[in-house]
Amino acid sequence: MLKTELILSGLQATMFNDATSEFDVLVASDAIGMGLNLNISRIIFSTLKKFDGIEERDLTVPEIKQIAGRAGRFGSKFPDGEVTCMNVKDLPLLHSSLKSPSPVLERAGLFPTFDLLFMHSRFHPTKSLYQMLVSHFFKQMCNCSASVQGYLEWFMKDCLDRITNSVILTTDLGYEHFVDNAKLSSNYFIADCEEMLKVAAIVDELPLGLHDKYLFVISPVDMNNDISSQGLIQFAQTYAKKGIVRLREIFTPGTLQVPKSHSALKELESIYQVLDLYVWLSFRLEDSFLDRELALSQRAICSMLIEGFLERGGWRQPMASSVPSRISSTSLLSQSNKQDL
């Protein structure tokens, strides 16, 4: 009998490399391609399509190569790897993708660091984090001729010079000076920040410092998922109000059990994301997010329950009409109905 482990989204696969774990098969989403070095001899694609949040599409050549490349890693137990598909109709795309040259990356994405935002905020104290991101970075840094490295060097030096010399700028003057110099070369673009802007708009309404706001903005959260987004909002609100965020005061999962439908699976995946967010925040705000061990244990339970669903054959594709596009959060996270885990 084969023993199976799971990788789904951010779930860990360390046990698959453990020689004593006795796992034979790894069931994974495309997260398997995200830099994991595992002892895999053969990759079998169940499909060469994915839903990217907007539409269902074919995997790109780099995605197929990245996932297929997990088999036969240098230095692993299996130096040579094999790749195939469950559906024979997918084989032509697989073969052509593996033979195709990888496209050359012509541009790289950039996102402002906290230090850059902090320096900028010194001269625009009336601007919210959202306004800084939208007005000063993501609109003005797209018209481009100067090298981004040159710009960053100028910007940091200019800020430091002004601080050292105690020069006070009006908001308008600082903005005009910034716009005149904030340029990107054609080698760079501002990274997609839609999720971050949604979070910025939320945390700007809370009495938090810029660094705390920035942490929430860059945190791993899917703002298109009701449960995930409500989890972040409640974490941020409680942190701003109390300074301490106890998991038992916020998280109300109800009775966790092996899901019996794909909609229940998606709900459980959302619970996992909220717990993962809590763990992420606990490593950066450890004096405030105190229940890391509890979150880790509950996250492990979610992982086992998801594995249980897949072991029963629940991985098979459902009818499109049976899976909701958004997951309601009312049964899981609530400010008025709180209970212990």
Short mmCIF file of C-alpha atoms in Angstrom, two decimals:
data_model
loop_
_atom_site.label_atom_id
_atom_site.label_comp_id
_atom_site.label_asym_id
_atom_site.label_seq_id
_atom_site.Cartn_x
_atom_site.Cartn_y
_atom_site.Cartn_z
CA MET A 1 0.00 0.00 0.00
CA LEU A 2 1.39 3.40 -1.00
CA LYS A 3 1.65 6.15 1.61
CA THR A 4 0.81 9.67 0.40
CA GLU A 5 1.81 13.19 1.47
CA LEU A 6 0.37 16.51 0.32
CA ILE A 7 1.68 19.87 -0.86
CA LEU A 8 -1.04 22.47 -1.40
CA SER A 9 -0.25 26.18 -1.58
CA GLY A 10 2.16 26.86 1.28
CA LEU A 11 1.98 23.42 2.90
CA GLN A 12 5.37 21.97 3.80
CA ALA A 13 6.89 18.81 2.34
CA THR A 14 9.84 18.24 4.65
CA MET A 15 8.62 14.78 5.63
CA PHE A 16 8.82 13.62 2.01
CA ASN A 17 12.62 13.94 2.17
CA ASP A 18 12.78 12.12 5.50
CA ALA A 19 14.08 8.60 4.83
CA THR A 20 12.15 7.30 7.85
CA SER A 21 8.76 8.79 6.88
CA GLU A 22 7.82 5.95 4.49
CA PHE A 23 5.97 8.33 2.12
CA ASP A 24 5.87 6.99 -1.44
CA VAL A 25 3.67 9.47 -3.32
CA LEU A 26 3.42 13.26 -3.11
CA VAL A 27 0.14 14.91 -4.21
CA ALA A 28 0.85 18.54 -5.02
CA SER A 29 -0.52 21.67 -6.64
CA ASP A 30 1.73 23.81 -8.84
CA ALA A 31 3.31 24.97 -5.57
CA ILE A 32 5.66 22.02 -6.11
CA GLY A 33 7.53 24.16 -8.65
CA MET A 34 8.33 26.95 -6.20
CA GLY A 35 11.92 26.05 -5.44
CA LEU A 36 11.36 22.84 -3.47
CA ASN A 37 14.19 20.31 -3.71
CA LEU A 38 12.65 16.93 -3.02
CA ASN A 39 13.56 13.31 -3.66
CA ILE A 40 11.27 12.79 -6.65
CA SER A 41 11.93 10.31 -9.45
CA ARG A 42 8.82 10.95 -11.55
CA ILE A 43 6.37 13.80 -12.07
CA ILE A 44 2.87 12.93 -13.32
CA PHE A 45 0.72 15.89 -14.40
CA SER A 46 -2.96 15.31 -13.67
CA THR A 47 -3.66 18.35 -15.89
CA LEU A 48 -1.74 21.03 -17.77
CA LYS A 49 -4.32 23.71 -16.95
CA LYS A 50 -4.73 25.95 -13.92
CA PHE A 51 -7.06 28.65 -12.68
CA ASP A 52 -4.93 31.75 -12.14
CA GLY A 53 -7.52 33.77 -10.23
CA ILE A 54 -9.04 35.19 -13.40
CA GLU A 55 -9.45 32.35 -15.86
CA GLU A 56 -8.54 28.74 -16.51
CA ARG A 57 -5.54 28.60 -18.82
CA ASP A 58 -2.79 26.29 -20.02
CA LEU A 59 0.37 26.19 -17.97
CA THR A 60 3.10 28.30 -19.55
CA VAL A 61 6.37 26.83 -20.81
CA PRO A 62 8.33 28.09 -17.76
CA GLU A 63 5.68 26.71 -15.37
CA ILE A 64 5.74 23.27 -17.01
CA LYS A 65 9.54 23.22 -16.98
CA GLN A 66 9.69 24.38 -13.38
CA ILE A 67 7.30 21.67 -12.19
CA ALA A 68 8.79 18.93 -14.38
CA GLY A 69 12.23 19.92 -13.14
CA ARG A 70 11.35 18.73 -9.62
CA ALA A 71 12.05 15.18 -10.84
CA GLY A 72 15.67 14.11 -10.84
CA ARG A 73 17.25 17.00 -8.95
CA PHE A 74 21.04 17.18 -8.75
CA GLY A 75 22.22 15.83 -5.42
CA SER A 76 18.91 14.16 -4.64
CA LYS A 77 18.19 10.47 -4.21
CA PHE A 78 17.14 10.35 -7.88
CA PRO A 79 19.66 12.11 -10.16
CA ASP A 80 17.60 11.22 -13.26
CA GLY A 81 13.93 12.13 -13.54
CA GLU A 82 10.90 11.18 -15.62
CA VAL A 83 7.87 13.25 -16.58
CA THR A 84 4.49 12.22 -18.01
CA CYS A 85 0.76 13.06 -17.94
CA MET A 86 -2.34 11.20 -16.81
CA ASN A 87 -4.20 12.35 -19.92
CA VAL A 88 -2.62 11.31 -23.22
CA LYS A 89 -4.08 14.44 -24.85
CA ASP A 90 -1.71 16.56 -22.73
CA LEU A 91 1.44 14.84 -23.96
CA PRO A 92 1.97 17.02 -27.08
CA LEU A 93 1.95 20.20 -24.98
CA LEU A 94 4.27 18.60 -22.43
CA HIS A 95 6.72 17.46 -25.11
CA SER A 96 6.73 20.79 -26.95
CA SER A 97 7.17 22.74 -23.70
CA LEU A 98 10.15 20.66 -22.57
CA LYS A 99 11.80 21.12 -25.99
CA SER A 100 11.09 24.86 -26.18
CA PRO A 101 13.73 27.36 -25.08
CA SER A 102 12.84 29.26 -21.96
CA PRO A 103 11.75 32.84 -22.74
CA VAL A 104 14.27 35.54 -21.85
CA LEU A 105 13.15 37.80 -19.02
CA GLU A 106 13.41 41.31 -20.40
CA ARG A 107 12.15 43.23 -17.36
CA ALA A 108 12.19 42.81 -13.60
CA GLY A 109 9.52 43.85 -11.12
CA LEU A 110 10.25 46.20 -8.22
CA PHE A 111 8.41 47.07 -5.04
CA PRO A 112 9.51 49.83 -2.65
CA THR A 113 11.22 48.65 0.52
CA PHE A 114 10.18 49.89 3.93
CA ASP A 115 13.30 52.09 4.17
CA LEU A 116 12.37 53.80 0.91
CA LEU A 117 8.78 54.36 2.04
CA PHE A 118 9.96 55.64 5.42
CA MET A 119 12.30 58.15 3.83
CA HIS A 120 9.55 59.30 1.49
CA SER A 121 7.05 59.64 4.33
CA ARG A 122 9.37 62.07 6.12
CA PHE A 123 8.60 64.65 3.44
CA HIS A 124 4.96 63.75 2.96
CA PRO A 125 3.67 63.35 6.53
CA THR A 126 0.06 63.98 5.53
CA LYS A 127 0.02 61.15 2.99
CA SER A 128 -1.36 57.77 3.98
CA LEU A 129 0.47 54.57 3.05
CA TYR A 130 -2.11 53.91 0.34
CA GLN A 131 -1.67 57.40 -1.10
CA MET A 132 2.10 57.05 -1.12
CA LEU A 133 1.94 53.72 -2.91
CA VAL A 134 -0.57 54.87 -5.51
CA SER A 135 0.34 58.50 -6.15
CA HIS A 136 4.05 58.55 -5.54
CA PHE A 137 5.28 55.12 -6.58
CA PHE A 138 2.92 53.21 -8.83
CA LYS A 139 1.85 56.14 -10.98
CA GLN A 140 5.00 58.22 -11.12
CA MET A 141 7.67 55.52 -11.34
CA CYS A 142 6.40 54.07 -14.59
CA ASN A 143 7.57 56.73 -17.06
CA CYS A 144 11.08 55.90 -17.53
CA SER A 145 14.44 56.72 -18.80
CA ALA A 146 16.86 56.86 -15.87
CA SER A 147 18.39 53.78 -14.31
CA VAL A 148 16.45 52.60 -11.25
CA GLN A 149 19.69 52.08 -9.34
CA GLY A 150 20.68 55.65 -10.07
CA TYR A 151 17.28 56.85 -8.93
CA LEU A 152 17.40 54.91 -5.67
CA GLU A 153 20.90 56.21 -4.93
CA TRP A 154 19.75 59.77 -5.62
CA PHE A 155 16.61 59.41 -3.55
CA MET A 156 18.32 57.95 -0.47
CA LYS A 157 21.17 60.50 -0.64
CA ASP A 158 18.72 63.37 -1.09
CA CYS A 159 16.65 62.24 1.91
CA LEU A 160 19.70 61.80 4.11
CA ASP A 161 21.10 65.18 3.06
CA ARG A 162 17.85 66.90 3.90
CA ILE A 163 17.59 65.19 7.28
CA THR A 164 21.22 66.00 8.11
CA ASN A 165 20.79 69.63 7.09
CA SER A 166 17.38 69.89 8.82
CA VAL A 167 15.76 71.22 5.68
CA ILE A 168 11.98 71.32 5.96
CA LEU A 169 10.06 70.74 2.74
CA THR A 170 6.46 71.55 2.01
CA THR A 171 4.44 68.62 0.74
CA ASP A 172 4.07 70.19 -2.71
CA LEU A 173 7.77 70.88 -3.15
CA GLY A 174 8.76 67.41 -2.01
CA TYR A 175 6.21 65.86 -4.34
CA GLU A 176 7.36 67.88 -7.35
CA HIS A 177 10.99 67.05 -6.67
CA PHE A 178 10.16 63.39 -6.32
CA VAL A 179 8.13 63.25 -9.52
CA ASP A 180 10.87 64.99 -11.47
CA ASN A 181 13.42 62.37 -10.45
CA ALA A 182 11.39 59.20 -9.88
CA LYS A 183 11.92 57.26 -13.09
CA LEU A 184 12.44 53.66 -14.09
CA SER A 185 14.44 52.37 -17.00
CA SER A 186 12.78 50.08 -19.52
CA ASN A 187 14.43 47.12 -17.71
CA TYR A 188 12.07 47.44 -14.75
CA PHE A 189 8.39 47.69 -13.92
CA ILE A 190 6.42 48.18 -10.72
CA ALA A 191 5.34 44.76 -9.46
CA ASP A 192 1.64 43.91 -9.35
CA CYS A 193 0.48 45.31 -6.04
CA GLU A 194 -3.30 45.07 -6.22
CA GLU A 195 -3.47 42.88 -3.11
CA MET A 196 -1.12 45.21 -1.23
CA LEU A 197 -3.14 48.29 -2.11
CA LYS A 198 -6.29 46.62 -0.77
CA VAL A 199 -4.54 45.93 2.53
CA ALA A 200 -3.05 49.44 2.63
CA ALA A 201 -6.51 50.97 2.29
CA ILE A 202 -7.62 48.93 5.33
CA VAL A 203 -4.68 49.47 7.66
CA ASP A 204 -4.60 53.21 6.92
CA GLU A 205 -7.86 53.43 8.89
CA LEU A 206 -6.17 51.98 11.98
CA PRO A 207 -3.93 53.74 14.55
CA LEU A 208 -0.74 51.94 13.49
CA GLY A 209 2.77 53.10 12.74
CA LEU A 210 4.16 52.96 9.21
CA HIS A 211 6.29 49.87 9.91
CA ASP A 212 3.34 47.91 11.29
CA LYS A 213 1.21 48.94 8.33
CA TYR A 214 3.95 47.86 5.95
CA LEU A 215 4.14 44.43 7.59
CA PHE A 216 0.43 43.87 7.09
CA VAL A 217 0.68 45.11 3.50
CA ILE A 218 3.39 42.58 2.56
CA SER A 219 1.83 39.72 4.55
CA PRO A 220 0.69 36.56 2.71
CA VAL A 221 -3.04 37.06 2.30
CA ASP A 222 -5.57 36.53 -0.49
CA MET A 223 -7.83 39.57 -0.32
CA ASN A 224 -10.22 37.98 -2.83
CA ASN A 225 -11.01 35.27 -0.28
CA ASP A 226 -13.56 36.39 2.31
CA ILE A 227 -12.15 34.22 5.08
CA SER A 228 -8.52 35.19 4.48
CA SER A 229 -9.30 38.90 4.17
CA GLN A 230 -11.49 38.91 7.29
CA GLY A 231 -8.73 37.12 9.16
CA LEU A 232 -6.23 39.85 8.27
CA ILE A 233 -8.70 42.61 9.13
CA GLN A 234 -9.44 41.13 12.55
CA PHE A 235 -5.74 40.52 13.25
CA ALA A 236 -4.92 44.13 12.32
CA GLN A 237 -7.86 45.61 14.27
CA THR A 238 -7.07 43.62 17.40
CA TYR A 239 -3.37 44.45 17.16
CA ALA A 240 -4.14 48.16 16.81
CA LYS A 241 -6.63 48.10 19.70
CA LYS A 242 -4.95 45.80 22.22
CA GLY A 243 -1.37 45.27 21.08
CA ILE A 244 -1.85 41.54 21.76
CA VAL A 245 -3.56 39.15 19.36
CA ARG A 246 -4.69 35.87 20.92
CA LEU A 247 -5.85 33.29 18.43
CA ARG A 248 -8.64 32.04 20.70
CA GLU A 249 -10.24 35.49 20.77
CA ILE A 250 -10.55 35.72 17.00
CA PHE A 251 -10.62 32.34 15.35
CA THR A 252 -13.85 30.31 15.46
CA PRO A 253 -13.43 27.28 13.20
CA GLY A 254 -16.41 25.30 14.44
CA THR A 255 -16.01 21.54 14.22
CA LEU A 256 -13.06 20.71 11.99
CA GLN A 257 -13.54 17.49 10.06
CA VAL A 258 -12.55 15.88 6.80
CA PRO A 259 -14.40 17.89 4.11
CA LYS A 260 -17.12 16.08 2.22
CA SER A 261 -17.31 18.41 -0.79
CA HIS A 262 -15.06 20.69 -2.80
CA SER A 263 -16.71 23.77 -1.30
CA ALA A 264 -15.92 22.43 2.19
CA LEU A 265 -12.35 21.77 1.01
CA LYS A 266 -12.00 25.38 -0.12
CA GLU A 267 -13.27 26.54 3.27
CA LEU A 268 -10.70 24.39 5.03
CA GLU A 269 -7.97 25.73 2.74
CA SER A 270 -9.03 29.24 3.75
CA ILE A 271 -8.77 28.32 7.42
CA TYR A 272 -5.25 27.10 6.70
CA GLN A 273 -4.40 30.43 5.07
CA VAL A 274 -5.59 32.38 8.12
CA LEU A 275 -3.53 30.20 10.45
CA ASP A 276 -0.54 30.55 8.12
CA LEU A 277 -0.96 34.33 8.24
CA TYR A 278 -0.98 34.25 12.05
CA VAL A 279 2.24 32.21 12.06
CA TRP A 280 3.85 34.63 9.58
CA LEU A 281 2.93 37.62 11.76
CA SER A 282 4.11 35.83 14.91
CA PHE A 283 7.66 35.70 13.56
CA ARG A 284 7.66 39.45 12.89
CA LEU A 285 5.58 40.67 15.84
CA GLU A 286 6.38 37.93 18.31
CA ASP A 287 5.58 40.03 21.38
CA SER A 288 2.04 40.53 20.12
CA PHE A 289 1.09 37.33 18.28
CA LEU A 290 1.72 34.95 21.16
CA ASP A 291 -0.07 31.79 20.05
CA ARG A 292 2.33 30.56 17.37
CA GLU A 293 2.42 26.99 18.68
CA LEU A 294 -1.37 26.82 18.79
CA ALA A 295 -1.60 28.18 15.25
CA LEU A 296 1.01 25.67 14.06
CA SER A 297 -0.85 22.76 15.62
CA GLN A 298 -4.20 23.86 14.17
CA ARG A 299 -2.55 24.36 10.78
CA ALA A 300 -1.20 20.82 10.96
CA ILE A 301 -4.71 19.54 11.69
CA CYS A 302 -6.01 21.37 8.61
CA SER A 303 -3.26 19.76 6.55
CA MET A 304 -4.19 16.27 7.78
CA LEU A 305 -7.88 16.86 7.08
CA ILE A 306 -7.12 18.03 3.55
CA GLU A 307 -4.96 14.95 3.04
CA GLY A 308 -7.86 12.82 4.27
CA PHE A 309 -10.13 14.34 1.65
CA LEU A 310 -7.61 13.67 -1.13
CA GLU A 311 -7.01 10.11 0.05
CA ARG A 312 -10.73 9.43 -0.43
CA GLY A 313 -10.44 10.47 -4.06
CA GLY A 314 -11.67 14.01 -3.52
CA TRP A 315 -8.88 15.37 -5.74
CA ARG A 316 -10.95 14.58 -8.84
CA GLN A 317 -12.14 17.69 -10.65
CA PRO A 318 -15.68 18.74 -9.63
CA MET A 319 -18.32 20.22 -11.89
CA ALA A 320 -17.59 23.93 -12.32
CA SER A 321 -21.03 24.89 -11.01
CA SER A 322 -20.45 23.11 -7.70
CA VAL A 323 -17.52 25.28 -6.61
CA PRO A 324 -18.34 28.82 -5.45
CA SER A 325 -16.11 31.64 -6.68
CA ARG A 326 -15.88 33.13 -3.19
CA ILE A 327 -16.04 31.51 0.22
CA SER A 328 -18.28 33.01 2.91
CA SER A 329 -16.58 33.85 6.17
CA THR A 330 -19.60 33.90 8.44
CA SER A 331 -19.14 30.36 9.73
CA LEU A 332 -15.49 30.76 10.66
CA LEU A 333 -14.47 34.25 11.72
CA SER A 334 -16.73 36.41 13.78
CA GLN A 335 -16.39 39.32 16.16
CA SER A 336 -19.61 38.57 17.97
CA ASN A 337 -19.45 34.78 18.22
CA LYS A 338 -16.11 33.72 19.67
CA GLN A 339 -15.17 30.35 21.10
CA ASP A 340 -12.06 28.48 22.12
CA LEU A 341 -10.34 26.24 19.63
#
